[in-house]
Tab-separated table of C-alpha atoms in Angstrom:
chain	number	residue	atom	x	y	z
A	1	UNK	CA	66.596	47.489	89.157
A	2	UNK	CA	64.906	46.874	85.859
A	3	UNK	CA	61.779	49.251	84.375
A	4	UNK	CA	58.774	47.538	84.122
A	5	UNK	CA	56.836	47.015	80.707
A	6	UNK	CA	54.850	49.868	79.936
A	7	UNK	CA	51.364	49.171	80.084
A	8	UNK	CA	50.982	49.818	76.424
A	9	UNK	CA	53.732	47.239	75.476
A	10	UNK	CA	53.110	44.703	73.710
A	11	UNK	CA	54.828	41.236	74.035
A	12	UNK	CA	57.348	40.378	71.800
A	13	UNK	CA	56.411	37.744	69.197
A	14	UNK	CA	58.034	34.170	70.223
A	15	UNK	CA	59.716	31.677	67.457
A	16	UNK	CA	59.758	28.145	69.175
A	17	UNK	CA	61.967	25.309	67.529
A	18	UNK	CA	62.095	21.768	68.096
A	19	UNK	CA	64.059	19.186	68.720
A	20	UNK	CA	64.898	15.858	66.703
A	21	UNK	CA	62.896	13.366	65.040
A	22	UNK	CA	59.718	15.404	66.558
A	23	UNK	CA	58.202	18.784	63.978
A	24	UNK	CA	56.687	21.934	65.412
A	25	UNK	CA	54.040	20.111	67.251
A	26	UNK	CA	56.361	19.382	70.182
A	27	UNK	CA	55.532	23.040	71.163
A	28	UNK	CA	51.436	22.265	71.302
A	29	UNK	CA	51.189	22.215	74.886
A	30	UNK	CA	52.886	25.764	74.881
A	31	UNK	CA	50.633	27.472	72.585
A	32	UNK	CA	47.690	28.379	74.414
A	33	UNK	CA	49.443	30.245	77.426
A	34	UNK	CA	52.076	32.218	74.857
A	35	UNK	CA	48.787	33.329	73.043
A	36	UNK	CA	47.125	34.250	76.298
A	37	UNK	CA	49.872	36.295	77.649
A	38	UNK	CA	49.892	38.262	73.953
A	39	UNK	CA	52.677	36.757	72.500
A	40	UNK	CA	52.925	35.566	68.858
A	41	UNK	CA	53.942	32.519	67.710
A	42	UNK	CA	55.984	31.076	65.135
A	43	UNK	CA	56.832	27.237	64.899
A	44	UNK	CA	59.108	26.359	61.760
A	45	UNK	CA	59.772	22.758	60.745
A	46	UNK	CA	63.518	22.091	60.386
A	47	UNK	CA	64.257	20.755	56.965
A	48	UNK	CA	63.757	16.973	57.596
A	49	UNK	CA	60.784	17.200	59.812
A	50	UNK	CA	57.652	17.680	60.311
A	51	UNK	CA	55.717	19.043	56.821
A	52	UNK	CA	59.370	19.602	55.730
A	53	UNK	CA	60.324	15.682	56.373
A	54	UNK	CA	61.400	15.561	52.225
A	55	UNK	CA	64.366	18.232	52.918
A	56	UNK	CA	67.174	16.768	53.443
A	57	UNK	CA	68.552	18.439	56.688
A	58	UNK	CA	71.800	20.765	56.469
A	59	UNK	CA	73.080	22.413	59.056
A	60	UNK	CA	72.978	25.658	56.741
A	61	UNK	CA	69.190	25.037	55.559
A	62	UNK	CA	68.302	24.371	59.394
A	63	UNK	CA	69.889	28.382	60.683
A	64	UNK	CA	68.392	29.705	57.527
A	65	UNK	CA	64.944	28.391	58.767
A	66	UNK	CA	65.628	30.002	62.397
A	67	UNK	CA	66.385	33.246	60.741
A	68	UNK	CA	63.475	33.255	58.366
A	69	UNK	CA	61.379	32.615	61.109
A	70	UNK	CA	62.947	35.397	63.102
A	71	UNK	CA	62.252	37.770	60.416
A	72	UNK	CA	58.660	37.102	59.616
A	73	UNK	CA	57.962	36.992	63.284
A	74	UNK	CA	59.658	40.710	63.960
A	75	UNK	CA	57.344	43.002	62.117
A	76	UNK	CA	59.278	45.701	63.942
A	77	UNK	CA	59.764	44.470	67.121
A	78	UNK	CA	62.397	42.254	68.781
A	79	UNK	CA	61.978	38.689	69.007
A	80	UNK	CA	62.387	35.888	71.652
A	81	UNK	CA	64.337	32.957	70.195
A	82	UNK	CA	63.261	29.344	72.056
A	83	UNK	CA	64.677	26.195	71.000
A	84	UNK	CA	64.618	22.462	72.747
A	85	UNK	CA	67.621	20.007	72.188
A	86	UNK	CA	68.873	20.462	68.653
A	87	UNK	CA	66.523	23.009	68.507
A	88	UNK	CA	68.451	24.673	71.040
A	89	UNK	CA	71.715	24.254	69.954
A	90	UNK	CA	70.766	25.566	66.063
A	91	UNK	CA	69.071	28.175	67.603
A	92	UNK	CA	72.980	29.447	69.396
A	93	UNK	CA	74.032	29.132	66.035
A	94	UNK	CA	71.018	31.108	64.317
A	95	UNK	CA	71.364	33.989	67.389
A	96	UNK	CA	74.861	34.184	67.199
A	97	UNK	CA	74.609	35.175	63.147
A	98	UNK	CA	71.331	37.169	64.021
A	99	UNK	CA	72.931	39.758	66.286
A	100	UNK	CA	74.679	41.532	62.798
A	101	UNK	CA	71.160	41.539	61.155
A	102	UNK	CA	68.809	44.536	62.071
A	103	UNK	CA	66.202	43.804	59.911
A	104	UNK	CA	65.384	40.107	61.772
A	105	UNK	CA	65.847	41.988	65.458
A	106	UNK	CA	66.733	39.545	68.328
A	107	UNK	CA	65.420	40.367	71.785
A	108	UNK	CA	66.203	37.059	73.789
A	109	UNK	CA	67.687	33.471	73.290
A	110	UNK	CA	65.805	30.677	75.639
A	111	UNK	CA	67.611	27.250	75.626
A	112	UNK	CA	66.378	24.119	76.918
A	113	UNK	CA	68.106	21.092	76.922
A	114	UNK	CA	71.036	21.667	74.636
A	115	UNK	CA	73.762	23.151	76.601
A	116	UNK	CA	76.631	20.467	75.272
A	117	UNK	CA	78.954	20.704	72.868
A	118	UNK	CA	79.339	17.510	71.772
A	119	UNK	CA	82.172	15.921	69.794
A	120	UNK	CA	82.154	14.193	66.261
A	121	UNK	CA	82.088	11.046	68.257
A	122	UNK	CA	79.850	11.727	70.722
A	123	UNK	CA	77.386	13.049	68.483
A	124	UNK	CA	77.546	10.005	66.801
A	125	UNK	CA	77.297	7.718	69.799
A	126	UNK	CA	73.977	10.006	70.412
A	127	UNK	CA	72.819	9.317	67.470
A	128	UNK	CA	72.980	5.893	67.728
A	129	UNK	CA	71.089	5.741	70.623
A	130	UNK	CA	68.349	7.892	68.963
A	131	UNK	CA	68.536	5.492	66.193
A	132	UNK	CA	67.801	2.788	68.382
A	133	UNK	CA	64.757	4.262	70.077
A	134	UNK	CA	63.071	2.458	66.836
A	135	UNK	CA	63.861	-0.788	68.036
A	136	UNK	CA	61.967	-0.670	71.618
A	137	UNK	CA	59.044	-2.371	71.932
A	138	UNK	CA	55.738	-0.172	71.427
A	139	UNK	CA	57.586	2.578	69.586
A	140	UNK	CA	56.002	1.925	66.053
A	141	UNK	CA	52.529	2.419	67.525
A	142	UNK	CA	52.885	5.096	69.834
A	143	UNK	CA	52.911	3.021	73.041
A	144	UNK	CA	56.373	3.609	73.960
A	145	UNK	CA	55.986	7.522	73.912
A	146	UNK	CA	52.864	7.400	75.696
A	147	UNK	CA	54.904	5.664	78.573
A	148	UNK	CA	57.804	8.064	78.787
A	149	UNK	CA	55.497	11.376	77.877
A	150	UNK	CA	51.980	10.689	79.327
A	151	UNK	CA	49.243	10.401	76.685
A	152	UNK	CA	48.903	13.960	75.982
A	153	UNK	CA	52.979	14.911	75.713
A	154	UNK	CA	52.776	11.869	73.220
A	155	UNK	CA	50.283	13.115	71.327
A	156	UNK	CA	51.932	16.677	70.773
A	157	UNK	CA	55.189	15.021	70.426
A	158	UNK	CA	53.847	12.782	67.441
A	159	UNK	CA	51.183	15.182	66.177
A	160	UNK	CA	53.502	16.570	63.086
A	161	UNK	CA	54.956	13.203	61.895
A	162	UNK	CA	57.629	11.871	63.397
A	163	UNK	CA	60.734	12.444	61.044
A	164	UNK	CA	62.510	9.713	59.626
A	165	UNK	CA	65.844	7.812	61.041
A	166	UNK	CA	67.759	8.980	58.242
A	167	UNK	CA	67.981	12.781	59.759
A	168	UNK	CA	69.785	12.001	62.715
A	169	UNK	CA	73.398	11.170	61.583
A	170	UNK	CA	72.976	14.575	59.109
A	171	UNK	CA	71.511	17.004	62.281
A	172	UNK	CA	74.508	15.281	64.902
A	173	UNK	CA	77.239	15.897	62.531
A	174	UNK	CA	76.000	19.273	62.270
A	175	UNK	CA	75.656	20.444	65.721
A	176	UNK	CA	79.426	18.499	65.900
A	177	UNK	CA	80.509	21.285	63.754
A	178	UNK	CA	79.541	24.096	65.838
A	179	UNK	CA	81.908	26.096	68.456
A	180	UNK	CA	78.878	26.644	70.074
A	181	UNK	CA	80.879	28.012	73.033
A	182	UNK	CA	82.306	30.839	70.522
A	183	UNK	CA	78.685	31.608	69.139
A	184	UNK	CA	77.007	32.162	72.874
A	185	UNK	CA	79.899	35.098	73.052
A	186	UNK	CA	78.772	37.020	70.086
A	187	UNK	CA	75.539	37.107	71.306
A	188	UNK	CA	74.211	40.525	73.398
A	189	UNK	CA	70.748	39.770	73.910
A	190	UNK	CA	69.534	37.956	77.554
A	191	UNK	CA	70.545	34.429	77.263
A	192	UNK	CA	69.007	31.414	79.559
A	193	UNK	CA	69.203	27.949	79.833
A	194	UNK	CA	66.202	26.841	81.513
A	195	UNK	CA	66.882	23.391	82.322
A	196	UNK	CA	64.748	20.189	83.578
A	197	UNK	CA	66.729	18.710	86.845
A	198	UNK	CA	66.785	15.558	85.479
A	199	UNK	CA	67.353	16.856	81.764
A	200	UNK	CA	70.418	14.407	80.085
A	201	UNK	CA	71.944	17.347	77.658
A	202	UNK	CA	72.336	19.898	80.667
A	203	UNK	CA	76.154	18.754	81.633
A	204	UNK	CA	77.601	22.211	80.147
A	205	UNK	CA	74.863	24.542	81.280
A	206	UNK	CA	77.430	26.467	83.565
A	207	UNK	CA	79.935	27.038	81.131
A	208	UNK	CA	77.395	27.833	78.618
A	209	UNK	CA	75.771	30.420	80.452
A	210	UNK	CA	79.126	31.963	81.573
A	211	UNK	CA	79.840	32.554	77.851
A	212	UNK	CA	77.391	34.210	77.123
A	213	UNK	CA	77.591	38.413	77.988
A	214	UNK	CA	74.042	38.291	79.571
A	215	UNK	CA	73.675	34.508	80.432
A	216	UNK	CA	71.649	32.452	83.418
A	217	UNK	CA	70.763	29.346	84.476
A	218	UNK	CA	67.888	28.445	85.253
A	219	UNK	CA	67.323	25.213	86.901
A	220	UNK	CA	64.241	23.607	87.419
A	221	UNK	CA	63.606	21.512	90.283
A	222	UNK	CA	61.770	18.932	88.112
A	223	UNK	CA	61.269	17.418	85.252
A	224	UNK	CA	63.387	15.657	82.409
A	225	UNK	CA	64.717	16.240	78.960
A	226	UNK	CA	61.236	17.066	77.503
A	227	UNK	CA	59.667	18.825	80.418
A	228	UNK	CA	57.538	20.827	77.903
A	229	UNK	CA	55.626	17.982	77.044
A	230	UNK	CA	55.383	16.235	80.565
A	231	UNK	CA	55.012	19.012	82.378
A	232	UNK	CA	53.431	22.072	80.869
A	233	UNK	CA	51.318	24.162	83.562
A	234	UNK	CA	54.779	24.577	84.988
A	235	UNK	CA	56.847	25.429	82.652
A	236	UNK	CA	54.341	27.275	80.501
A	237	UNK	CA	54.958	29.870	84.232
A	238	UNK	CA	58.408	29.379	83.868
A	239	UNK	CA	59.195	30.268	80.592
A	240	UNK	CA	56.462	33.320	80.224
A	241	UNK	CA	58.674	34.692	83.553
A	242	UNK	CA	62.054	34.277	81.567
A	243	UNK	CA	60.466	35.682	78.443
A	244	UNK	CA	59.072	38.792	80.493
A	245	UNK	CA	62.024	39.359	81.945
A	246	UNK	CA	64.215	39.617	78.739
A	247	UNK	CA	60.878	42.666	78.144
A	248	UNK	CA	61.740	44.628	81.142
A	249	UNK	CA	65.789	44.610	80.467
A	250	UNK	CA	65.338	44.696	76.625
């Protein structure tokens, strides 16, 4: 049985990072109800993206951004780590380095969609089909995302810019270059995948979460790849409840 959070606790301060081609807007549907329950927020651009979009993206320049972001967020007290699709998988990477650094204190590590390790060639296959994304109709003026995202997850998702092609083949290769597998068993802190059913980049989340010392799963019964954006009241609930319980075992 776990204590519950004193009633003088605060709530840990929250960095959120995004996934590709989209900046720290993806997370604008998330905002209000992390700031309601207490939390702060942090929301770095990876280099590449967002107001960052002249950096050219490195898988070394992307963890250092994580970490930074962990740091300035602690201010003394530990910190919950969320990251989306290659957001996700960076932020492994970034947790997995964190856990020998007690000045940028780690409380928790939230995942969701990016529990794959993908291959060089995969993650160039993947790429492609990002690439191609630019070539459906209605993509250059929004259209296209308002279809697969609703109006407002479009919105959020496009609010920061959306980066250019030219990052993808840099940010694949890099999260090709990860044991990400290895990383989720240094880390100590509560680790959970919280996963859309119908979410594409899922097809390891059992394996991942086994890795990991203090893993879970957490499958939705809804929702797709960017359930954020499509479907926030819900998993606003969902991820305040994972978050709260990292509290009460931290």
């Amino acid at each position: 049985m776990t204590a519950p959070r004193r009633p003088d606790a605060q709530p840990w301060p929250v960095v959120l990072v995004h996934g590709t081609r989209t900046s720290h807007s993806q997370w604008d549907r998330q905002l209000p109800a992390l700031r309601a329950a207490g939390h702060r927020v942090l929301t770095p651009d990876l280099p590449g993206h967002g107001s960052r979009r002249e950096r050219p993206f490195t898988l070394i320049e992307a963890v250092t951004t994580i970490r930074a972001a962990v740091g300035a967020a602690a201010a003394g007290s530990p910190v919950h780590l969320v990251g989306s699709s290659l957001g996700g998988m960076l932020a492994i990477r970034a947790a997995a380095l964190l856990g020998d650094e007690a000045e940028r204190p780690l409380g928790s590590l939230t995942v969701c969609g990016g529990a794959v390790q993908p291959t060089p060639a995969a993650a160039r296959a993947y790429g492609r089909l990002i690439r191609l994304t630019d070539l459906l109709p209605g993509t250059a003026d929004g259209r296209f995302f308002r279809l697969l995202l609703g109006a407002d997850g479009a919105r959020a998702y496009l609010r920061g810019g959306r980066a250019e092609v030219d990052v993808v083949a840099p940010a694949m290769a890099a999260v090709a270059s990860l044991d990400l597998l290895a990383d989720l068993r240094r880390i100590q802190v509560p680790v959970t995948f919280l996963h859309g059913r119908f979410d594409q980049l899922r097809i390891q989340e059992r394996a991942f979460a086994q890795a990991a010392a203090r893993g879970r799963l957490e499958l939705l019964p809804y929702g797709t790849h960017l359930v954020n954006l499509t479907l926030p009241s819900r998993f606003n609930a969902e991820l305040l409840r994972v978050l709260a319980r990292a509290e009460r075992e931290g």
